[in-house]
Amino acid sequence: MNKEFAPHPLSRTISSTDFANWGLPEIAFIKRVQTDGEIGWAIHAADGTPMGLASSREIAFAAVTQHELEPVSVH
């Protein structure tokens, strides 16, 4: 039995941009950086917007978690 593919009804109401950004507001990226010769940890929103800088990876993860975001490490 061969059934023709039918898209889910929701796929007709969500733009491709909205779909690509779905779930991203809950994510924050943490990346090791060097500023003025010192190592720090930059915190960025999923869209790349800088959100903060921490002195250690642990503090960066704690800050992100405290703001009810999901930390993701960027290498």
mmCIF file of C-alpha atoms in Angstrom:
data_model
loop_
_atom_site.group_PDB
_atom_site.id
_atom_site.type_symbol
_atom_site.label_atom_id
_atom_site.label_comp_id
_atom_site.label_asym_id
_atom_site.label_seq_id
_atom_site.Cartn_x
_atom_site.Cartn_y
_atom_site.Cartn_z
ATOM 1 C CA MET A 1 0.000 0.000 0.000
ATOM 2 C CA ASN A 2 1.647 3.251 -1.147
ATOM 3 C CA LYS A 3 0.440 6.386 0.615
ATOM 4 C CA GLU A 4 1.246 9.839 -0.683
ATOM 5 C CA PHE A 5 3.178 12.068 1.740
ATOM 6 C CA ALA A 6 0.945 14.651 3.385
ATOM 7 C CA PRO A 7 2.618 17.412 5.432
ATOM 8 C CA HIS A 8 1.520 17.879 9.011
ATOM 9 C CA PRO A 9 -1.137 20.649 9.247
ATOM 10 C CA LEU A 10 1.126 22.698 11.560
ATOM 11 C CA SER A 11 3.849 22.853 8.904
ATOM 12 C CA ARG A 12 1.579 25.069 6.849
ATOM 13 C CA THR A 13 1.301 27.699 9.591
ATOM 14 C CA ILE A 14 4.961 27.953 10.708
ATOM 15 C CA SER A 15 7.388 29.937 8.564
ATOM 16 C CA SER A 16 10.776 28.403 7.798
ATOM 17 C CA THR A 17 12.437 31.127 9.916
ATOM 18 C CA ASP A 18 10.189 30.407 12.882
ATOM 19 C CA PHE A 19 10.819 26.685 12.505
ATOM 20 C CA ALA A 20 14.613 27.252 12.393
ATOM 21 C CA ASN A 21 14.422 29.323 15.595
ATOM 22 C CA TRP A 22 12.079 26.924 17.396
ATOM 23 C CA GLY A 23 13.520 26.137 20.832
ATOM 24 C CA LEU A 24 16.485 28.500 20.526
ATOM 25 C CA PRO A 25 15.343 31.069 23.118
ATOM 26 C CA GLU A 26 16.055 28.478 25.818
ATOM 27 C CA ILE A 27 19.688 27.920 24.771
ATOM 28 C CA ALA A 28 22.797 29.923 25.679
ATOM 29 C CA PHE A 29 26.226 29.170 24.228
ATOM 30 C CA ILE A 30 29.372 29.314 26.350
ATOM 31 C CA LYS A 31 32.741 29.785 24.684
ATOM 32 C CA ARG A 32 36.282 30.169 26.011
ATOM 33 C CA VAL A 33 37.744 33.556 25.054
ATOM 34 C CA GLN A 34 40.900 35.534 25.701
ATOM 35 C CA THR A 35 40.498 39.185 26.660
ATOM 36 C CA ASP A 36 43.428 41.445 27.530
ATOM 37 C CA GLY A 37 45.644 38.375 27.907
ATOM 38 C CA GLU A 38 43.291 36.660 30.353
ATOM 39 C CA ILE A 39 41.032 33.663 29.795
ATOM 40 C CA GLY A 40 37.298 34.150 30.279
ATOM 41 C CA TRP A 41 34.055 32.490 29.258
ATOM 42 C CA ALA A 42 31.698 34.375 26.942
ATOM 43 C CA ILE A 43 27.971 33.733 27.163
ATOM 44 C CA HIS A 44 25.923 34.256 24.004
ATOM 45 C CA ALA A 45 22.251 33.855 23.145
ATOM 46 C CA ALA A 46 21.478 31.232 20.509
ATOM 47 C CA ASP A 47 21.314 33.971 17.856
ATOM 48 C CA GLY A 48 24.855 35.112 18.740
ATOM 49 C CA THR A 49 23.934 38.123 20.863
ATOM 50 C CA PRO A 50 26.527 38.607 23.658
ATOM 51 C CA MET A 51 24.948 38.165 27.077
ATOM 52 C CA GLY A 52 27.863 38.215 29.489
ATOM 53 C CA LEU A 53 31.369 37.195 30.460
ATOM 54 C CA ALA A 54 32.402 34.953 33.350
ATOM 55 C CA SER A 55 35.779 34.254 34.939
ATOM 56 C CA SER A 56 35.295 30.461 34.866
ATOM 57 C CA ARG A 57 33.361 27.875 32.914
ATOM 58 C CA GLU A 58 31.561 26.767 36.064
ATOM 59 C CA ILE A 59 30.378 30.305 36.811
ATOM 60 C CA ALA A 60 29.215 30.752 33.201
ATOM 61 C CA PHE A 61 27.193 27.516 33.346
ATOM 62 C CA ALA A 62 25.744 28.486 36.746
ATOM 63 C CA ALA A 63 24.726 31.940 35.475
ATOM 64 C CA VAL A 64 23.008 30.477 32.421
ATOM 65 C CA THR A 65 21.207 27.836 34.485
ATOM 66 C CA GLN A 66 20.154 30.445 37.059
ATOM 67 C CA HIS A 67 18.379 32.330 34.261
ATOM 68 C CA GLU A 68 16.505 29.152 33.304
ATOM 69 C CA LEU A 69 18.434 28.627 30.056
ATOM 70 C CA GLU A 70 20.133 25.489 28.778
ATOM 71 C CA PRO A 71 23.937 25.953 28.594
ATOM 72 C CA VAL A 72 25.731 24.546 25.552
ATOM 73 C CA SER A 73 29.515 24.515 25.279
ATOM 74 C CA VAL A 74 31.071 25.774 22.032
ATOM 75 C CA HIS A 75 34.564 24.550 21.197
#
